Tab-separated table of C-alpha atoms in Angstrom:
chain	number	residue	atom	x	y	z
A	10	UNK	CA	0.000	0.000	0.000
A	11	UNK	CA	0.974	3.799	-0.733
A	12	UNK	CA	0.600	5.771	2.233
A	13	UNK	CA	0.327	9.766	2.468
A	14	UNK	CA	1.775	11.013	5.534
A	15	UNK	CA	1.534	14.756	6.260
A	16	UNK	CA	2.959	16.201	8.527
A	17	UNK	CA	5.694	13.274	8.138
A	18	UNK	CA	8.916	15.267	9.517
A	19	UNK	CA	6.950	15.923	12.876
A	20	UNK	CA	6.700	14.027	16.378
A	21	UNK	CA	3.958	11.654	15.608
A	22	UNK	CA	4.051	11.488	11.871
A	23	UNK	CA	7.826	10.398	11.920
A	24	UNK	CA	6.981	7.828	14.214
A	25	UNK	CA	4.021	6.727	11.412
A	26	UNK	CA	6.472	6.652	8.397
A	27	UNK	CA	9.023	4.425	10.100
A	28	UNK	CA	6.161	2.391	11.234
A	29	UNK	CA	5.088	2.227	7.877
A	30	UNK	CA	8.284	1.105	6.488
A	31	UNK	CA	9.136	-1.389	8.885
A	32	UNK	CA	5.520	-3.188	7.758
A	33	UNK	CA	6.319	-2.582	4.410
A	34	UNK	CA	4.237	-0.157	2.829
A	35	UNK	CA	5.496	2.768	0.780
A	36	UNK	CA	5.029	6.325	1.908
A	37	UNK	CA	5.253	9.591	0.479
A	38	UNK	CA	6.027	12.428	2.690
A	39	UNK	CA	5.130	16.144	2.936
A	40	UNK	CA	5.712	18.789	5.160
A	41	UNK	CA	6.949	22.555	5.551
A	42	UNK	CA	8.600	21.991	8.324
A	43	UNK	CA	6.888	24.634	10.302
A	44	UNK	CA	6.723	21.946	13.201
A	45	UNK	CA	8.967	18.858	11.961
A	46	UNK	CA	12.411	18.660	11.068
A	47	UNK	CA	14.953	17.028	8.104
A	48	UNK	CA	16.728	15.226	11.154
A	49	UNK	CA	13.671	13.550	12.019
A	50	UNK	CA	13.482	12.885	8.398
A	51	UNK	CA	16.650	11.085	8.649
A	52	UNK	CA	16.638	9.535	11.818
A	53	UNK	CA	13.365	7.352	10.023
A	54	UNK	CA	15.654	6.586	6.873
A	55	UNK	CA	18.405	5.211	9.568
A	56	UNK	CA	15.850	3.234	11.666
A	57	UNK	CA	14.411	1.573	8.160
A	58	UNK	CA	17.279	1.327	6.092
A	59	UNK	CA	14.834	2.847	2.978
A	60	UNK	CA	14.717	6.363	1.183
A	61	UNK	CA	11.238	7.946	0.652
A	62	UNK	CA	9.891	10.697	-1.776
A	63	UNK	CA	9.572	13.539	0.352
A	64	UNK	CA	7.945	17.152	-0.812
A	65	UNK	CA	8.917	20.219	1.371
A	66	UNK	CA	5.474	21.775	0.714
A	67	UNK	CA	2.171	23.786	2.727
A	68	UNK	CA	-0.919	21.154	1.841
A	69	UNK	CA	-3.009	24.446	1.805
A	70	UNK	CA	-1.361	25.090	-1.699
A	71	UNK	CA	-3.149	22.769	-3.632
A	72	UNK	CA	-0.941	22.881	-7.010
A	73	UNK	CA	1.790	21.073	-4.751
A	74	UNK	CA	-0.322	18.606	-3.395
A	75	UNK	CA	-1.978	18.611	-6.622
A	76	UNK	CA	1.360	17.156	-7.931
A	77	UNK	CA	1.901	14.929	-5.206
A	78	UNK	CA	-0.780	12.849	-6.480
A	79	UNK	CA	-0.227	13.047	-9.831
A	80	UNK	CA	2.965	11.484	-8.867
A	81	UNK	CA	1.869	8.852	-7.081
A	82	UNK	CA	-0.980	6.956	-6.876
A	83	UNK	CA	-2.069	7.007	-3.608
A	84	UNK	CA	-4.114	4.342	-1.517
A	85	UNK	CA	-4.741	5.915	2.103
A	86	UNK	CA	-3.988	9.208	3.770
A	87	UNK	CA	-2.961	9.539	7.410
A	88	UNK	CA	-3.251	13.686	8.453
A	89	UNK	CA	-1.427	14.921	11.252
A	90	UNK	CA	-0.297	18.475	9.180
A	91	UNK	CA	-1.626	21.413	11.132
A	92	UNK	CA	-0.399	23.940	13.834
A	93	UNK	CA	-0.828	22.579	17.602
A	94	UNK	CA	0.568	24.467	20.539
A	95	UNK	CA	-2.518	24.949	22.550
A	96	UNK	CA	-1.389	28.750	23.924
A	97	UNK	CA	-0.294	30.174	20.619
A	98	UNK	CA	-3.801	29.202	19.279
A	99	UNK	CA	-5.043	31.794	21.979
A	100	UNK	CA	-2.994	34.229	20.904
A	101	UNK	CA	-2.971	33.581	16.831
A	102	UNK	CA	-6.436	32.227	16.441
A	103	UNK	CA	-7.212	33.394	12.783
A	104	UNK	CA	-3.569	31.740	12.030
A	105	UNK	CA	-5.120	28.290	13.532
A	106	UNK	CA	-8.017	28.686	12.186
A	107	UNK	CA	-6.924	29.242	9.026
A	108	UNK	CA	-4.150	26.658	8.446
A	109	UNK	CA	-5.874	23.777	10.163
A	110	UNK	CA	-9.527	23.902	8.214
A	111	UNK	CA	-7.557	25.117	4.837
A	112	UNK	CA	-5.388	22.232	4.729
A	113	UNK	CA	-7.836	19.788	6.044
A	114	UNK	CA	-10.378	21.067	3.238
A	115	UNK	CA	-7.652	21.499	0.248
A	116	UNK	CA	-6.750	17.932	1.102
A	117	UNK	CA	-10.056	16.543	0.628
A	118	UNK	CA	-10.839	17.897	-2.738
A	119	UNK	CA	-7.335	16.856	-3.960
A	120	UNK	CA	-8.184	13.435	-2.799
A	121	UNK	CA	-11.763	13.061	-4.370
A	122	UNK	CA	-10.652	14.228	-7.536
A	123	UNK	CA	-7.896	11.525	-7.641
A	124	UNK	CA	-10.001	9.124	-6.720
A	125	UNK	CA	-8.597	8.307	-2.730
A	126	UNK	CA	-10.858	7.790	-0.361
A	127	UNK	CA	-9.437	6.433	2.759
A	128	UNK	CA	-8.010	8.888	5.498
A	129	UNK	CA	-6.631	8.624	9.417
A	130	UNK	CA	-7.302	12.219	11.244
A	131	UNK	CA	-5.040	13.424	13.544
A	132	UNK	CA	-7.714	14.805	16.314
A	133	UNK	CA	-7.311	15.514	19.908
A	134	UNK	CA	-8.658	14.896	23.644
A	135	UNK	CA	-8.897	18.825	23.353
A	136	UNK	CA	-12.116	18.576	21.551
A	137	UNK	CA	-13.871	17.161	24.871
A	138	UNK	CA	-15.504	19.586	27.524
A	139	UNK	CA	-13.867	20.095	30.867
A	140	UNK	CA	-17.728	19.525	32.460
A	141	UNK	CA	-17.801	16.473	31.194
A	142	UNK	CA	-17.058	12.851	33.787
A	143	UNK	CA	-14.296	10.022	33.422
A	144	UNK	CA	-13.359	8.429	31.518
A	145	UNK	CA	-14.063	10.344	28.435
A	146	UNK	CA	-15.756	7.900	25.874
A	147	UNK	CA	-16.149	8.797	22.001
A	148	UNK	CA	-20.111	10.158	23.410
A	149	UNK	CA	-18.496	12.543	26.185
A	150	UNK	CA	-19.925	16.263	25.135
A	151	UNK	CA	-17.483	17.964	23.181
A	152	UNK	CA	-16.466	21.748	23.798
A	153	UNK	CA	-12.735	22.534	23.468
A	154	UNK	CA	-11.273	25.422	25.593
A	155	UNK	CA	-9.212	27.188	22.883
A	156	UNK	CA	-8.963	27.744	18.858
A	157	UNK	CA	-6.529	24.505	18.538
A	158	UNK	CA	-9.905	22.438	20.174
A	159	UNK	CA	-12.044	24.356	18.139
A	160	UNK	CA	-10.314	23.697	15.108
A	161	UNK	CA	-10.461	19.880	15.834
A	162	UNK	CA	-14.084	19.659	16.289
A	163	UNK	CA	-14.759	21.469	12.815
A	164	UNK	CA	-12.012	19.318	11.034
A	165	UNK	CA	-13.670	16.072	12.473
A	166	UNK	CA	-17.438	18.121	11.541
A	167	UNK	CA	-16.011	18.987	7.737
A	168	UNK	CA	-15.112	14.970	7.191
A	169	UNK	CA	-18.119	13.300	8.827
A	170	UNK	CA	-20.261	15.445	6.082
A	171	UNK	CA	-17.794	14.564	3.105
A	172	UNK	CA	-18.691	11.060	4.567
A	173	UNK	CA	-22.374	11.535	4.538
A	174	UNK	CA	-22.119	13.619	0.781
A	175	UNK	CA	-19.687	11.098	-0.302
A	176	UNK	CA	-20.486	7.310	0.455
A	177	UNK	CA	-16.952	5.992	-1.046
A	178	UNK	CA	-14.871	7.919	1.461
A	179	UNK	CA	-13.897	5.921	4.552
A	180	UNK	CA	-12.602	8.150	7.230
A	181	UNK	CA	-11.102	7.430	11.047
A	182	UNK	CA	-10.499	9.926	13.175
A	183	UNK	CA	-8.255	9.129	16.293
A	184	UNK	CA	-8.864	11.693	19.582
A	185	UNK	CA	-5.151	11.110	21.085
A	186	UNK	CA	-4.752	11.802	24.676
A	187	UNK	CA	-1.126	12.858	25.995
A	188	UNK	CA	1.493	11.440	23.378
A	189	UNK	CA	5.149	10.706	25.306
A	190	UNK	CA	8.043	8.306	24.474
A	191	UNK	CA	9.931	8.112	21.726
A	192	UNK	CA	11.479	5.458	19.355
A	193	UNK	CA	13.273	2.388	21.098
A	194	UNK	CA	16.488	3.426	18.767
A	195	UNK	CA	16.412	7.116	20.339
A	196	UNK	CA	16.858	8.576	16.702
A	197	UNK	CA	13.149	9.469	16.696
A	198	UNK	CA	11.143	11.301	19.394
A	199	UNK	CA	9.255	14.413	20.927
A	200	UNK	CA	11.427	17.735	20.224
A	201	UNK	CA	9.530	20.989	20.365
A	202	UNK	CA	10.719	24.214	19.543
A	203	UNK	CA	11.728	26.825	22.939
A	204	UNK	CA	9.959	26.327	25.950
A	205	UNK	CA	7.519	22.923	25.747
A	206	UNK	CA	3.733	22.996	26.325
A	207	UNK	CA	3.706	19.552	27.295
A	208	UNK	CA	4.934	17.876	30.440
A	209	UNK	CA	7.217	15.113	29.336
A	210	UNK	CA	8.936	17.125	26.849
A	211	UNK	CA	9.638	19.806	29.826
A	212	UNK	CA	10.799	17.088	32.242
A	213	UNK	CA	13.357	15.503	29.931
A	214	UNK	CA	14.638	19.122	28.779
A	215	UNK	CA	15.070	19.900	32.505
A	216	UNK	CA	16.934	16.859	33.259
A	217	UNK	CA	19.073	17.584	30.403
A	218	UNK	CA	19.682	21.160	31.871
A	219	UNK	CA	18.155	23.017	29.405
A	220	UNK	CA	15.363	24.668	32.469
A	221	UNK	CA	16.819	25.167	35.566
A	222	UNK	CA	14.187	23.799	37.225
A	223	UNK	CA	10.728	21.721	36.505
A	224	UNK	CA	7.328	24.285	37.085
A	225	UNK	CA	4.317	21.920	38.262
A	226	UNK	CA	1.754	24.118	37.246
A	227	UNK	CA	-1.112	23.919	39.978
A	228	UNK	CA	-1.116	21.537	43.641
A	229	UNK	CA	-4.700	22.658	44.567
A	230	UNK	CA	-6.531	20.580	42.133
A	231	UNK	CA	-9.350	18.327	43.719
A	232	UNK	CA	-6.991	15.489	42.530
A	233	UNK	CA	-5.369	12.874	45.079
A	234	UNK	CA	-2.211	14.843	45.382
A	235	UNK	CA	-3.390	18.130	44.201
A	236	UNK	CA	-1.729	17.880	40.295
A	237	UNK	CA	-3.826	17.507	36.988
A	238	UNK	CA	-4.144	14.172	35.753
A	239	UNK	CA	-4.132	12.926	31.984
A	240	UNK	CA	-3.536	9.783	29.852
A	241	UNK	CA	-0.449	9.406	28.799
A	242	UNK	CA	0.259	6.968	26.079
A	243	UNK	CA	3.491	5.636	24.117
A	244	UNK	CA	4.110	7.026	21.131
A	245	UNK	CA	4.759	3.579	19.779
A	246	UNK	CA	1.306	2.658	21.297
A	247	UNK	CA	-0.251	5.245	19.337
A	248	UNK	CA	1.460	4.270	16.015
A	249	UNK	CA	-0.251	0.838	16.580
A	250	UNK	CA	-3.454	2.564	17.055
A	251	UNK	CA	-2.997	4.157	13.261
A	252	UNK	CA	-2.109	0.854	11.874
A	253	UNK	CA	-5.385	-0.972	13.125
A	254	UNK	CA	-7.445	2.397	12.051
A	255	UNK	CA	-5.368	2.129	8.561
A	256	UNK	CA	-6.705	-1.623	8.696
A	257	UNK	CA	-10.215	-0.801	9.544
A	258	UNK	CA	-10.525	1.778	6.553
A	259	UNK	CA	-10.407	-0.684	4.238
A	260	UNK	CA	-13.304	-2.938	5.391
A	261	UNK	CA	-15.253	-0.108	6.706
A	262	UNK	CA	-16.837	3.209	4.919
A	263	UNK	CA	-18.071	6.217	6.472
A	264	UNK	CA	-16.798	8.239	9.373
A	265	UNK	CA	-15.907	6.728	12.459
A	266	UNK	CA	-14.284	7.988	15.643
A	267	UNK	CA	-11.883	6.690	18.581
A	268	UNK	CA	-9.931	7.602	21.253
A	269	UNK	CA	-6.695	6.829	21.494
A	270	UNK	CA	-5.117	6.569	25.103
A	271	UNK	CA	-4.743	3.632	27.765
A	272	UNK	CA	-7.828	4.528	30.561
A	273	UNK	CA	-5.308	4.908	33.268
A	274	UNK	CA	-4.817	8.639	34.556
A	275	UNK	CA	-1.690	9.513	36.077
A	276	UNK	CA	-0.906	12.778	37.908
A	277	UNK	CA	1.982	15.279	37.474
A	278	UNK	CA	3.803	14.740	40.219
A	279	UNK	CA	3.370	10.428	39.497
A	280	UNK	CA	5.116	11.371	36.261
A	281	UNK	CA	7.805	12.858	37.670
A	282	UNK	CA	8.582	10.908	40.365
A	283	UNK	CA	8.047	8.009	37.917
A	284	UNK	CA	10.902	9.754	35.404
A	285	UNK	CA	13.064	10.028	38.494
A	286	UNK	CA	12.864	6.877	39.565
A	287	UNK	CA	13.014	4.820	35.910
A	288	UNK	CA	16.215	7.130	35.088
A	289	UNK	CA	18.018	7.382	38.660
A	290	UNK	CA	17.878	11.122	38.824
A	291	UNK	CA	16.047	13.535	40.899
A	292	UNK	CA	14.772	16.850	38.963
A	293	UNK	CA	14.569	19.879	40.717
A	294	UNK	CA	10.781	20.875	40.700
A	295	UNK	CA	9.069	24.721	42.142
A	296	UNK	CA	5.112	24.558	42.392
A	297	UNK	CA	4.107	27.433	39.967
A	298	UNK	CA	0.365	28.755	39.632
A	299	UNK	CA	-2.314	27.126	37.762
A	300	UNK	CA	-2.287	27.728	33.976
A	301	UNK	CA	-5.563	28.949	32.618
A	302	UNK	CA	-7.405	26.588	31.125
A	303	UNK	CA	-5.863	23.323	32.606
A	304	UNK	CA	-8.642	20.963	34.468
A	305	UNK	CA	-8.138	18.731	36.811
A	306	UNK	CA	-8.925	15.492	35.391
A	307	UNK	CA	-8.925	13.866	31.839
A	308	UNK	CA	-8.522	9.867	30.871
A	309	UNK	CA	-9.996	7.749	28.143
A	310	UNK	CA	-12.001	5.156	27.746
A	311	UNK	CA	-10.229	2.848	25.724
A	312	UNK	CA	-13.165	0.396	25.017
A	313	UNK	CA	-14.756	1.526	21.679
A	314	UNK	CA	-11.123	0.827	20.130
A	315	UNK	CA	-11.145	-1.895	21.854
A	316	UNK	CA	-13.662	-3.481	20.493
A	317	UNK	CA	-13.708	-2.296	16.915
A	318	UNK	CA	-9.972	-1.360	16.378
A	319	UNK	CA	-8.586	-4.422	18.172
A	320	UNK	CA	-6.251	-1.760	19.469
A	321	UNK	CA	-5.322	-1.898	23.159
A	322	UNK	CA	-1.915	0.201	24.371
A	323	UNK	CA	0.813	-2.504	25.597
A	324	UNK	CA	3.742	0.066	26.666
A	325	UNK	CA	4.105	0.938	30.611
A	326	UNK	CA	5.025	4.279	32.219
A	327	UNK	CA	8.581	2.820	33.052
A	328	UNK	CA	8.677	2.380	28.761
A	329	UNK	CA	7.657	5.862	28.664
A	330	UNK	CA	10.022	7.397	30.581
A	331	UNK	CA	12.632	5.292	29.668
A	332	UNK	CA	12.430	5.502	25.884
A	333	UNK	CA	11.804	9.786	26.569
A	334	UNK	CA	15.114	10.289	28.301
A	335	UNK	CA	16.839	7.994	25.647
A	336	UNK	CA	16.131	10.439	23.330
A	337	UNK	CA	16.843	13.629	25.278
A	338	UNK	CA	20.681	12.325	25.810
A	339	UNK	CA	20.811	11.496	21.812
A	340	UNK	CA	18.689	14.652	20.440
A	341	UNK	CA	20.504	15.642	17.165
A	342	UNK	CA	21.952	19.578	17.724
A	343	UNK	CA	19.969	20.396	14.170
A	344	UNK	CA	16.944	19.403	16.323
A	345	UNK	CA	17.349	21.808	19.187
C-alpha cells in the first residue's frame, strides 16, 4: 500500500512513516517543516534502512499537493499536518483557524478528484468539555477550551459530512490523549521548539539542563495529590493505534471515531517521580500557579477501540520514561 503522511517530519508522523516502512508499505512524505524537522526525516531513513519521496510543501497550496498525487498513486492518507501548541492558538487564532480547516479542506478535494478515499485524522482529547465525567468515551460532550480544540471539532465536523455527501470515502479519526516516548532506537522522538507545552517534553529538557528547574503548574486541584491528571500513552502505542485504524478503513466506509489513550490517569507529580525513579535522577521541581485553562482530570475510555480497532496500548510508564530520556541524551543539535 501507498501511504500519504503529512505532517511526516513531525513528532507523531515520523513515528508513522518508520512504522510504515518497517511493515512494508510505501510512503510519500510532505511537510513545511513549520513543526517537523529534516533530522527527524533522517533519523526514520536510519531506523528503516529505505529512502522515501519527500515534498517540502504547505498542503493548503493545492498545485503542490496537486502534484503529489499526480505522482503517485495514492491508496490511504494519514493527516497529522496542522499547527498545535494549545497557547499560541489563543494568541494567533485566525492563524489556527486558518491553516488547520484550509489544509484539512484542500486535502479533501485533492483526494476526491484523484479518486482516494481512505483517510486517518489526527484529532485531539482537546475537543472534549472540561464539564464532562471520566473516563471520556467517544459520546463525552465535546467543547474545546481554545482555537486549537475548536479547530479539531470542525475538522472532524467537515469529514463526517464529506462522509455523509460522499459514500466511497472511509474516514477514522483518532482523539489522542497525551502522546510521550519516543522510538526504542532514540533517533526518533518528541522535540519541540523553545519552551515545551507539554509535560514530558519539559521534564526531559530539565533533566538535560536546558530549564533550571521543573514548574508543576497547579497543587490545589481536587486530585489525590493536588496535580492535573491525563492519559499518557506511548508514542509507539499510538502508532499501533494508526495501523489498526489504517486496517479498519479498508473494510469499513463512512466516518468513524476513537480515542486513542490507555484509561489509566496519572498525575503530574506520578510522572515525575516516575521519570526520576526509571532514570536514577532527581529533577529539581518549584510549584508554579495554575495555567488557565488546565482541568483537573482527563482519561480515556479505551473500550470503543477496543472493540472495533482491536487496538489496546501494551507500553508501561517505566517504557515511557525510559524511551523519553533515551532520546533527550541522543537529540541531534539540528533538532534543538
Amino acid at each position: 500500500m501507498k501511504i500519504l503522511v503529512t505532517g511526516g517530519a513531525g513528532y507523531i508522523g515520523s513515528h508513522m512513516c518508520a512504522e510504515l516502512l518497517r511493515l512494508g508499505h510505501e510512503i510519500v512524505v510532505a511537510d513545511n517543516f513549520s513543526n517537523g524537522t529534516q533530522a527527524a526525516l533522517d533519523g526514520v531513513k536510519k531506523i528503516s534502512g529505505s529512502d522515501f519521496p519527500f515534498y517540502e510543501t504547505d498542503i493548503r497550496d493545492e498545485n503542490a499537493l496537486e502534484k503529489i498525487f499526480y505522482e503517485h498513486k495514492i491508496d490511504c492518507v494519514t493527516h497529522f499536518a496542522g499547527l498545535k501548541a494549545v497557547g499560541k492558538s489563543v494568541s494567533e487564532p485566525l492563524e489556527y483557524y486558518e491553516n488547520n480547516l484550509n489544509s484539512t479542506l484542500t486535502l479533501c478535494r485533492t483526494m476526491r478528484k484523484h479518486g482516494v478515499f481512505r483517510m486517518i485524522f489526527s484529532s485531539s482529547a482537546a475537543t472534549y468539555s472540561p464539564e464532562n465525567s471520566v473516563p471520556l468515551t467517544e459520546d463525552s460532550v465535546l467543547g474545546a477550551t481554545n482555537p486549537y480544540g475548536r479547530t479539531k471539532i470542525m475538522c472532524e465536523e467537515i469529514l463526517r459530512d464529506l462522509c455523509i455527501a460522499e459514500p466511497r470515502f472511509s474516514v477514522v479519526l483518532l482523539r489522542y490523549f497525551n502522546a510521550v516516548g519516543a522510538h526504542e532506537s532514540g533517533l526518533i522522538g518528541d522535540c519541540p521548539r523553545g519552551i515545551p507545552n507539554n509535560l514530558m517534553p519539559f521534564i526531559s529538557q530539565t533533566a538535560a539542563g536546558l530549564h533550571s528547574e521543573l514548574k508543576i503548574f497547579g497543587n490545589d486541584y481536587n486530585t489525590p495529590d493536588g496535580t492535573c491528571i491525563r492519559d499518557y500513552i506511548h508514542i509507539t502505542d499510538l502508532i499501533d493505534g494508526h495501523v489498526c485504524a489504517i486496517e479498519f478503513s479498508a473494510e469499513n466506509a463512512g466516518c468513524e471515531v476513537f480515542n486513542l489513550g490507555t484509561g489509566r490517569g496519572i498525575s503530574v507529580l506520578e510522572m515525575v517521580d516516575a521519570f526520576d525513579k526509571t532514570n536514577g535522577l532527581k529533577l529539581p521541581r518549584s510549584i508554579a500557579p495554575r495555567r488557565p485553562g488546565d482541568f483537573p482530570e482527563a482519561y480515556a475510555s479505551p473500550e470503543k477501540a477496543e472493540k472495533m480497532l482491536k487496538f489496546r496500548a501494551k507500553k508501561s510508564l517505566e517504557d515511557m520514561c525510559r524511551d523519553t530520556w533515551k532520546f533527550q541524551r541522543n537529540v541531534p543539535s539540528e533538532m534543538r
